[in-house]
Short mmCIF file of C-alpha atoms in Angstrom, two decimals:
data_model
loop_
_atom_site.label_atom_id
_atom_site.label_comp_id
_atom_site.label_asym_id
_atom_site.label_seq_id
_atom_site.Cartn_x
_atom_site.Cartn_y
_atom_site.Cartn_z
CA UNK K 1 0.00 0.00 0.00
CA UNK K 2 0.75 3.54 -0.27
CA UNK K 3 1.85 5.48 2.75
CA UNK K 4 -0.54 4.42 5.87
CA UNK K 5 -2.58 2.10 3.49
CA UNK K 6 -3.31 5.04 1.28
CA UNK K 7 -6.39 4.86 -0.85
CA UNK K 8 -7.87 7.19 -3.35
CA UNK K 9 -11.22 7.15 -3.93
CA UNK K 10 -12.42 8.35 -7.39
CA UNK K 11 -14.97 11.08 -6.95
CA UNK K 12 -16.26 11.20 -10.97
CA UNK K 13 -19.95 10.23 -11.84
CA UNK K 14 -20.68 9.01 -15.14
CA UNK K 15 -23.30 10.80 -16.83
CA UNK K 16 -26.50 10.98 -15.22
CA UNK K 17 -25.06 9.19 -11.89
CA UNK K 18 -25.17 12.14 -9.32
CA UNK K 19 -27.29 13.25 -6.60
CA UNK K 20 -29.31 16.34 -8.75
CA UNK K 21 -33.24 15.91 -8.63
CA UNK K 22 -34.75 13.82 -11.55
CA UNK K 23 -37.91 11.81 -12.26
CA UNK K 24 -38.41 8.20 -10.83
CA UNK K 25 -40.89 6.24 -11.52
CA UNK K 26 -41.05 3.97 -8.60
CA UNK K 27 -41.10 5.30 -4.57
CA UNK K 28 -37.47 6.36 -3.53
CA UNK K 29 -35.23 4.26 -1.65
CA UNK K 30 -34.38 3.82 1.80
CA UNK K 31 -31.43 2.63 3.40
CA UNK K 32 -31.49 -0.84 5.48
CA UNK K 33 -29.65 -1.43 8.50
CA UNK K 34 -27.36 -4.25 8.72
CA UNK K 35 -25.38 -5.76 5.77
CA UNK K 36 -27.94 -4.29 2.74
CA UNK K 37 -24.84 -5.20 0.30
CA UNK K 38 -24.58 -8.97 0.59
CA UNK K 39 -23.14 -12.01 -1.78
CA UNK K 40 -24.99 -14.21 -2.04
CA UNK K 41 -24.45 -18.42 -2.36
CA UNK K 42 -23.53 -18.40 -6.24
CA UNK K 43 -20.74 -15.54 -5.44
CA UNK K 44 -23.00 -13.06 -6.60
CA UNK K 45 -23.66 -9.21 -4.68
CA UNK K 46 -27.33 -8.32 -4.28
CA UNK K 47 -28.42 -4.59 -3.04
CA UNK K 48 -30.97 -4.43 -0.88
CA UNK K 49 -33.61 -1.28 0.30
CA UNK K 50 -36.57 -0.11 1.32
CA UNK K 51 -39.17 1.82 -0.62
CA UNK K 52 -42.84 2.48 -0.08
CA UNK K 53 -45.24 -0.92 0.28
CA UNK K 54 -42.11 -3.49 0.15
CA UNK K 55 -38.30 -4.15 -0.69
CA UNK K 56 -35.83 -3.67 -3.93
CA UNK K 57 -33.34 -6.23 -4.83
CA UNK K 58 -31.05 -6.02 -7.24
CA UNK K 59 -28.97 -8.78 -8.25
CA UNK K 60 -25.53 -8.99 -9.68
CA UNK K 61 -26.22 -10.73 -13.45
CA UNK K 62 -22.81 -12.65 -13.26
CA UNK K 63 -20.39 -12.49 -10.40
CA UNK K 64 -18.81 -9.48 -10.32
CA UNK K 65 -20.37 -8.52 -13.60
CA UNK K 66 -22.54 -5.41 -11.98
CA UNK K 67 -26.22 -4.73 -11.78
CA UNK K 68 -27.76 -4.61 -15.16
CA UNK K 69 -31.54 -5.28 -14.63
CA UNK K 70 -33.90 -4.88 -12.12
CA UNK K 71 -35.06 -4.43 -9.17
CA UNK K 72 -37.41 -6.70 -8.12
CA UNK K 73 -39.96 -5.66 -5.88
CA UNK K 74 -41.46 -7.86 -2.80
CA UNK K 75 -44.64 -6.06 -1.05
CA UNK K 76 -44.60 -5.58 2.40
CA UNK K 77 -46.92 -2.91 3.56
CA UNK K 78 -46.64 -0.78 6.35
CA UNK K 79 -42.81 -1.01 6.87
CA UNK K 80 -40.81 2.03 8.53
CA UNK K 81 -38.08 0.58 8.86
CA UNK K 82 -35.64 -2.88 7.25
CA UNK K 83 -32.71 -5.20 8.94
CA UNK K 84 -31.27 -7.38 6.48
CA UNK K 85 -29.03 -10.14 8.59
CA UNK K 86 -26.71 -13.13 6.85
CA UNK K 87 -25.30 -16.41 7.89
CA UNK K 88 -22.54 -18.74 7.18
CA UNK K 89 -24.93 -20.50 4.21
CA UNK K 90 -25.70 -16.99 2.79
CA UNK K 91 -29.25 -17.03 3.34
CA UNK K 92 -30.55 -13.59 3.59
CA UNK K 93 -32.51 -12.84 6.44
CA UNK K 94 -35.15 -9.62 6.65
CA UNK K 95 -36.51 -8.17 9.47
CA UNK K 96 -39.03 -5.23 8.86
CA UNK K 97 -40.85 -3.00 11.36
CA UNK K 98 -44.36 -2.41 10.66
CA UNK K 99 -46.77 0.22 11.59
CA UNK K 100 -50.60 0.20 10.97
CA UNK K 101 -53.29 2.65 11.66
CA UNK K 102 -56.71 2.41 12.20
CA UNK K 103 -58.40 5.63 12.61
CA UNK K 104 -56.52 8.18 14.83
CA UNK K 105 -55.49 6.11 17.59
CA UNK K 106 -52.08 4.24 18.65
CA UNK K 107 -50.43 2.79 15.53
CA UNK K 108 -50.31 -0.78 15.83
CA UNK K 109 -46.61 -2.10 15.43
CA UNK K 110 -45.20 -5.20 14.95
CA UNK K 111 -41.92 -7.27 13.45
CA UNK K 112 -42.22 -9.23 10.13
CA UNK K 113 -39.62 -11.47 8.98
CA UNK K 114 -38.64 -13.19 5.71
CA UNK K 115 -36.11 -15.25 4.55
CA UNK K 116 -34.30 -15.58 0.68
CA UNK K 117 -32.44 -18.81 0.04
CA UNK K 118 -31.28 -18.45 -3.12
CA UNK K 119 -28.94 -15.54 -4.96
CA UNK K 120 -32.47 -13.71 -7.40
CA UNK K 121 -34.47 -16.13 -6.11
CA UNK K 122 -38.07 -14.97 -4.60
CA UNK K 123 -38.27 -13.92 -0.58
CA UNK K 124 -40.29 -16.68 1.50
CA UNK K 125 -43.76 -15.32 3.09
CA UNK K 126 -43.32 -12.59 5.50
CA UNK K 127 -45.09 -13.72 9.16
CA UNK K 128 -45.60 -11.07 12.13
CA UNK K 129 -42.76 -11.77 15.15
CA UNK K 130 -45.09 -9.99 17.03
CA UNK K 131 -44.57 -7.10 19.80
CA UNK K 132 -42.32 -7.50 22.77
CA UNK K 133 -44.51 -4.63 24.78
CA UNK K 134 -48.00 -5.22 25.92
CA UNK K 135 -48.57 -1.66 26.88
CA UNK K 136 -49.69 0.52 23.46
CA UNK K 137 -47.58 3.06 23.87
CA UNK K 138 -44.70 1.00 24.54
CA UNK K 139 -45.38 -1.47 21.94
CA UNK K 140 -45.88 2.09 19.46
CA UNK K 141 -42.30 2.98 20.37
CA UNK K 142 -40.95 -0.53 19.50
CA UNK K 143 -37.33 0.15 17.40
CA UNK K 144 -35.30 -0.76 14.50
CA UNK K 145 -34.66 -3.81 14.79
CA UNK K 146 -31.09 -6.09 14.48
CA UNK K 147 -30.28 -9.37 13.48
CA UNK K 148 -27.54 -12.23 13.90
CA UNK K 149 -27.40 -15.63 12.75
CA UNK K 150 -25.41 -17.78 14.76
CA UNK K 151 -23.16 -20.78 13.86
CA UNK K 152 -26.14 -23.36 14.13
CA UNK K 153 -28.50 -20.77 11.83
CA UNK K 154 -30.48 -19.47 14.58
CA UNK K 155 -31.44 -16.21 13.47
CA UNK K 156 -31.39 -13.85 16.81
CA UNK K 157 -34.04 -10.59 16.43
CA UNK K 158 -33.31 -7.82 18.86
CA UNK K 159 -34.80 -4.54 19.10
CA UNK K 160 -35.68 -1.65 21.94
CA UNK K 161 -38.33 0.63 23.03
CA UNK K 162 -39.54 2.77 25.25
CA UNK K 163 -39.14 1.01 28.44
CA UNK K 164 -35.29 0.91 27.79
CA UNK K 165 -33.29 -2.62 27.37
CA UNK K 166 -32.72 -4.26 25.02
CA UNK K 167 -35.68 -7.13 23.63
CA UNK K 168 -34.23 -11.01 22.21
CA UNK K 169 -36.22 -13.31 20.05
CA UNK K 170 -34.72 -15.95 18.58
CA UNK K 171 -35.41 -19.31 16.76
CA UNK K 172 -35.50 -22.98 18.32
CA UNK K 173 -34.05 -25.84 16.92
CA UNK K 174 -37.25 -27.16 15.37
CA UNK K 175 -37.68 -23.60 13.63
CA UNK K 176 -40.57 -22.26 15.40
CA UNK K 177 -39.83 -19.13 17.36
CA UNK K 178 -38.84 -18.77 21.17
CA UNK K 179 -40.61 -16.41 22.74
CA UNK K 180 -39.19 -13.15 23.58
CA UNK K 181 -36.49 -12.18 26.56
CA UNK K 182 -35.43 -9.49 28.12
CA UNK K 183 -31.65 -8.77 28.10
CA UNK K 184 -32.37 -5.42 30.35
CA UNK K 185 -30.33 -2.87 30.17
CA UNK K 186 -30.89 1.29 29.97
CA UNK K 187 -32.33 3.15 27.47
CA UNK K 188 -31.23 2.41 24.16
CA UNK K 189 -30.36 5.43 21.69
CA UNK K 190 -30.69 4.49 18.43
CA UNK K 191 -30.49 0.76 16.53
CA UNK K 192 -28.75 -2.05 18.36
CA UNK K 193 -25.60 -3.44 15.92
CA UNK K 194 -25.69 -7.39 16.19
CA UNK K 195 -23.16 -9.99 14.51
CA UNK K 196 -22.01 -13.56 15.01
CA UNK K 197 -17.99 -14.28 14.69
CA UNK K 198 -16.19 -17.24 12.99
CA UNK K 199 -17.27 -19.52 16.01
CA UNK K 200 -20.67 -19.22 15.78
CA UNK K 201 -21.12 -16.73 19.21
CA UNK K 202 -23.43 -13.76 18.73
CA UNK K 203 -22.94 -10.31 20.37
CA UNK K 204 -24.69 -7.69 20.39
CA UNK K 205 -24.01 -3.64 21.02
CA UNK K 206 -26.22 -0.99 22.49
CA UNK K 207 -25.71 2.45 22.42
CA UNK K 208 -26.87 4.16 25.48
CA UNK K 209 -26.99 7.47 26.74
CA UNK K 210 -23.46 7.17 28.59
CA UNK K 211 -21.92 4.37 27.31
CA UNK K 212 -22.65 1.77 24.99
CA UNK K 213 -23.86 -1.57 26.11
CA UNK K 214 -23.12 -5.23 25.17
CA UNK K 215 -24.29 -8.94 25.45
CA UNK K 216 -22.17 -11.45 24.44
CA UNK K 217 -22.79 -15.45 24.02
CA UNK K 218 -19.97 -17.23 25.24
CA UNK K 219 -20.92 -20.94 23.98
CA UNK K 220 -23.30 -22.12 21.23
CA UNK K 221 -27.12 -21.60 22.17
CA UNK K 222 -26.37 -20.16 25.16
CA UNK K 223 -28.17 -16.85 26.74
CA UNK K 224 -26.73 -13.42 25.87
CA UNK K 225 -24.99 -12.35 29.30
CA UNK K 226 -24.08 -8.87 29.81
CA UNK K 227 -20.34 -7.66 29.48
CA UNK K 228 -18.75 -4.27 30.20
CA UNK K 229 -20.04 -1.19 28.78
CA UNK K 230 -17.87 0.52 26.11
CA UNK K 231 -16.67 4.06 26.79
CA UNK K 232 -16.81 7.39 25.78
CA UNK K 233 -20.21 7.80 25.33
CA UNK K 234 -21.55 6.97 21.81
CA UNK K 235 -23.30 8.88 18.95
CA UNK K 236 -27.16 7.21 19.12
CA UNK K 237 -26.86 4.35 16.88
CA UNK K 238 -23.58 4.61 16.12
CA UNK K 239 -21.99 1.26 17.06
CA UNK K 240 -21.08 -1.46 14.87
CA UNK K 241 -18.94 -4.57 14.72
CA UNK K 242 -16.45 -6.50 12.93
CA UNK K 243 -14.16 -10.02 13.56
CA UNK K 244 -10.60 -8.81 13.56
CA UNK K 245 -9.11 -11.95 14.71
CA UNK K 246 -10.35 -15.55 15.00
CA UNK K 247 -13.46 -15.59 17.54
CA UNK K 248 -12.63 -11.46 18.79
CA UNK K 249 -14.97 -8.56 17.36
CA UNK K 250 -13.99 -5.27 17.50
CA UNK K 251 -16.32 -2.54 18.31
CA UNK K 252 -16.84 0.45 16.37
CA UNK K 253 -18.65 3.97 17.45
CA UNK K 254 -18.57 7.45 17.25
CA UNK K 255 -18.32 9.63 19.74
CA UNK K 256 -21.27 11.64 21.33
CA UNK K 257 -19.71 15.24 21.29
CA UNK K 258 -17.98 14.90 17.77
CA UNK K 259 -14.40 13.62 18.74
CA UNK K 260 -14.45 10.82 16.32
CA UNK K 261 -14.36 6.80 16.09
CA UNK K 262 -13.16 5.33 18.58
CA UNK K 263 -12.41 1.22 18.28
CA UNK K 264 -12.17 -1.07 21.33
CA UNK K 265 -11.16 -4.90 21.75
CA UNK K 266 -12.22 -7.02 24.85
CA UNK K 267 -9.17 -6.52 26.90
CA UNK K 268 -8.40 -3.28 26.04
CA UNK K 269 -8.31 0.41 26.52
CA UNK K 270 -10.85 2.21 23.71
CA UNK K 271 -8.83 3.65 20.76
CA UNK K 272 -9.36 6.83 19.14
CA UNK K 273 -9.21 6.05 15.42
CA UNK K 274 -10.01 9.54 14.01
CA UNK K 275 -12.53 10.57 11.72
CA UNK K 276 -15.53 13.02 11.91
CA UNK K 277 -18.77 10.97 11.31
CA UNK K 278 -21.97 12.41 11.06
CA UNK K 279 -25.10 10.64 11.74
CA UNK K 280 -25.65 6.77 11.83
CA UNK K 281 -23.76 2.89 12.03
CA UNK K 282 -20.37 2.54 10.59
CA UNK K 283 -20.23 -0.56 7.53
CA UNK K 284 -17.05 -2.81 8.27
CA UNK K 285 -15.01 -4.88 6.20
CA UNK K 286 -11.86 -6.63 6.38
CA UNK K 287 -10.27 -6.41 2.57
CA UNK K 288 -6.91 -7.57 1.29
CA UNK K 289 -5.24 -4.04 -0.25
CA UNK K 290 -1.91 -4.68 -1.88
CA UNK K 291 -1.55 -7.78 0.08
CA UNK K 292 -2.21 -7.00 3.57
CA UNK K 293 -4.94 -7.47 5.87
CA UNK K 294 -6.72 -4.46 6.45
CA UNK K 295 -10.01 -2.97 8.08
CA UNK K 296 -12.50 -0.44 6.47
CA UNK K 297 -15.28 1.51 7.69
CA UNK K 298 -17.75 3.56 5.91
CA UNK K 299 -19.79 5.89 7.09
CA UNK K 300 -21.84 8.77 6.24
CA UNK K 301 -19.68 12.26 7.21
CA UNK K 302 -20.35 15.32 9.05
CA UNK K 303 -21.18 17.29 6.03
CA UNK K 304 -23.59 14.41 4.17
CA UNK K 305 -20.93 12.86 2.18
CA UNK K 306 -20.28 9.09 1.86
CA UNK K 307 -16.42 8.51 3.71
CA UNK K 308 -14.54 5.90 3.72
CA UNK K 309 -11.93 4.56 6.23
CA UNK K 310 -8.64 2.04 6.06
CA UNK K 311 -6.26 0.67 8.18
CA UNK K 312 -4.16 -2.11 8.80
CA UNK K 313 -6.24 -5.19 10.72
CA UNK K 314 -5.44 -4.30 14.59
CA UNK K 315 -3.65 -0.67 13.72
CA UNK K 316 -6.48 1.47 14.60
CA UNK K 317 -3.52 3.03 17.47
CA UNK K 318 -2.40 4.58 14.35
CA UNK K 319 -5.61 5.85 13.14
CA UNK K 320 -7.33 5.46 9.99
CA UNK K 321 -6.70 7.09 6.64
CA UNK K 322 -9.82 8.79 5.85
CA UNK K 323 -11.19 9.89 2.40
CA UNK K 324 -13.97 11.70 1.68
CA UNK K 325 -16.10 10.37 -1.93
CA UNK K 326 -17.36 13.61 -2.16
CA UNK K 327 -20.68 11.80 -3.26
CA UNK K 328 -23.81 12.45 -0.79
CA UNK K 329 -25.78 9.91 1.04
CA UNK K 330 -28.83 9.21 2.29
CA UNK K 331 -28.04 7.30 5.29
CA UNK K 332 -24.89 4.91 6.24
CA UNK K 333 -23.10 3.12 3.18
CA UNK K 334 -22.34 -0.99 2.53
CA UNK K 335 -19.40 -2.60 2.24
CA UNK K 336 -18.48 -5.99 1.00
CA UNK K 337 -16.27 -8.29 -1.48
CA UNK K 338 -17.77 -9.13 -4.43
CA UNK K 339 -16.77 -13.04 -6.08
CA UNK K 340 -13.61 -11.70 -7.02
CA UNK K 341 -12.46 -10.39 -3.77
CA UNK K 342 -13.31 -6.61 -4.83
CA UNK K 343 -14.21 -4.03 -2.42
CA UNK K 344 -17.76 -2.79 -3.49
CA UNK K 345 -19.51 0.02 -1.71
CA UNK K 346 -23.02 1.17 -2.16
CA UNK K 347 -25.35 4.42 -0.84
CA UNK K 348 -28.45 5.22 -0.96
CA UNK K 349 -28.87 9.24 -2.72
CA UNK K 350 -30.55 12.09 -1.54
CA UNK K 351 -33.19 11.57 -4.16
CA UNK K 352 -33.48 7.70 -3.06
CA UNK K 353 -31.27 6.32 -5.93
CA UNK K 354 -29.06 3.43 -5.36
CA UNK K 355 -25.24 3.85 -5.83
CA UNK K 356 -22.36 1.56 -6.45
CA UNK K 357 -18.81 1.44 -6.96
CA UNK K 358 -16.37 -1.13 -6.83
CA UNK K 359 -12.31 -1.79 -6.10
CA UNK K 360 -10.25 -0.59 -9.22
CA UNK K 361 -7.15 -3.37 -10.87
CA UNK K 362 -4.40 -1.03 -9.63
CA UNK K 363 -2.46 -0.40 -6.15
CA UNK K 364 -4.02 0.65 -3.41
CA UNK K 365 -7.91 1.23 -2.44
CA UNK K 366 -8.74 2.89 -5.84
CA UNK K 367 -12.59 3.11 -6.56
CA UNK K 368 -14.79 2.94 -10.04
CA UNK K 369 -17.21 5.53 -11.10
CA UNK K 370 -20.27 5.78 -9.11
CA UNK K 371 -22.91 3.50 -11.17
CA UNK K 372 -26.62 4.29 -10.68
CA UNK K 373 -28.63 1.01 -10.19
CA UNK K 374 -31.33 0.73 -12.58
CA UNK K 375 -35.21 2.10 -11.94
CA UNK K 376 -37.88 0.21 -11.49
#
């Protein structure tokens, strides 16, 4: 690499790829929390997001051959708000909150899940998860949810709400649905970040108002116990996480009065890894650049624009080298490696557009054009 793992992000659009106003035919897009940029089991990258009354997929048309048609649509009315969670088989898992109203009173709101098996293959049917909350007005302030699959594909659903904590529902064995526990906690600011590592354990990460909390699983199936809180206090749903070494996550999160990202491993002091984030998660990805091992984050920056992060696996003492696309974004960005080990990003545009770019054949972190995903 280039100096500190120096990248250089291309900030060109080809014509008509930009963030100006133009018509659309279809509702605009929304970003997903969670890993919305995913391969799939054939090696092939599919983009998810929400729009009004369902989802968009679009679907790579040959492994790392880009997104040429599309997107499908699958109805799901009522959703404010998409998780999209994947396992070690590459099934994609969707977890969508929706809110119904009848008349002028307390929105109903409730969890519906989905599942897609197969890389442009249809989603299964969507079935309610129900409401943690019996009360209406806490069950009205139920969250965004999060989603982990562990080793044994048990999909793990958590979300928050107004009574604070944080909620658990997860799968059984036999594939019906346990019902749901509570992992306590304090209020919750913001969507939970959930992931499993290369052993199969699932933790979760909180942020709260001073800190930001965690749950970890320490053997397969077993209950989420709590573990230290993380410190300084985070940016509301800020945190995120990503498996830096075999079985360890490192845990990602900016800063609640604007100082930055700040990385911490179990065991260790919380690192300031520089940066000036604005709103939202942080995407992760571990990437081979020039032949070493190195970490990226993505996020969306103080001033709108899509940024995008890179150090050395482990380094983040030295702090990251940040660039700036210079592209805005609606929301955080996705990361991930296409089928030929390419670093791909996507973002959702102000206008609701899709973008994508992808790693360039030449040294260092080097990015494509931005390439608008097609209409509906």
């Amino acid at each position: 690499m280039r100096g500190r793992g120096a990248q250089a992000v291309d900030r060109r659009s080809r014509a008509g790829v930009g963030t100006e106003a133009r018509p659309r035919r279809t509702a605009a897009a929304a970003v997903a929390t969670g890993s919305w940029l995913l391969r799939g089991n054939d090696d092939r990258l599919a983009v998810y997001a929400l729009v009004e009354g369902g989802v968009h997929r679009w679907t790579e048309t040959a492994v790392g051959g880009g997104f040429r048609s599309g997107p499908d649509f699958f109805p799901a009315e009522g959703l404010t708000a998409l998780a999209v969670a994947q396992g070690a088989n590459r099934y994609a898992h969707f977890l969508g909150r929706r809110e119904t109203r009848q008349g002028g009173g307390v929105p109903k709101v409730d969890l519906l899940y989905a599942v897609q098996y197969q890389s442009g293959r249809t989603l299964g049917d969507w079935r309610s998860l129900g409401n943690p909350y019996r009360d209406p007005k806490d069950a009205a302030s139920l969250g965004v949810p999060a989603a982990a699959v562990d080793g044994q594909g048990t999909v793990h659903v958590f979300v928050s709400g107004g009574p604070g904590g944080v909620m658990l529902r997860r799968e059984s064995k036999s594939g019906a649905w346990e019902a749901w526990q509570d992992l306590r906690g304090g209020a919750v600011a913001g969507v939970p970040a959930a992931a499993a590592n290369s052993a199969g354990l699932v933790e979760v990460l909180a942020p709260g108002n001073r800190s930001v909390m965690r749950w970890v699983q320490t053997e397969p199936g077993a209950v989420l116990r709590r573990a230290q809180d993380l410190m300084p206090a985070p940016a509301p749903g800020s945190a995120a996480l990503l498996e830096t070494a075999p079985g360890v996550f490192t845990a990602y999160w900016s800063e609640q009065s604007g100082t930055g990202v700040y990385a911490q491993r179990p065991g260790e002091w919380a690192l300031p890894a520089g940066g000036a984030p604005g709103e939202g998660a942080h995407a992760t990805l571990r990437a081979r650049v020039d032949g070493y091992d190195c970490t990226l984050l993505a996020h969306q920056g103080r001033t709108g624009t899509a940024v995008l992060g890179v150090c050395g696996t482990g380094g983040e003492s030295g702090g990251l080298w940040w660039t700036d696309t210079g592209m805005p974004c609606a929301g955080p960005p996705a990361l991930a490696l296409d089928g030929l080990g390419r670093v791909v990003m996507a973002m959702v545009a102000p206008d609701g557009g899709v973008l994508v770019n992808r790693q360039r054949p030449e040294p260092g972190l080097t990015l494509s054009d931005w390439e608008r995903l097609p209409d509906a």
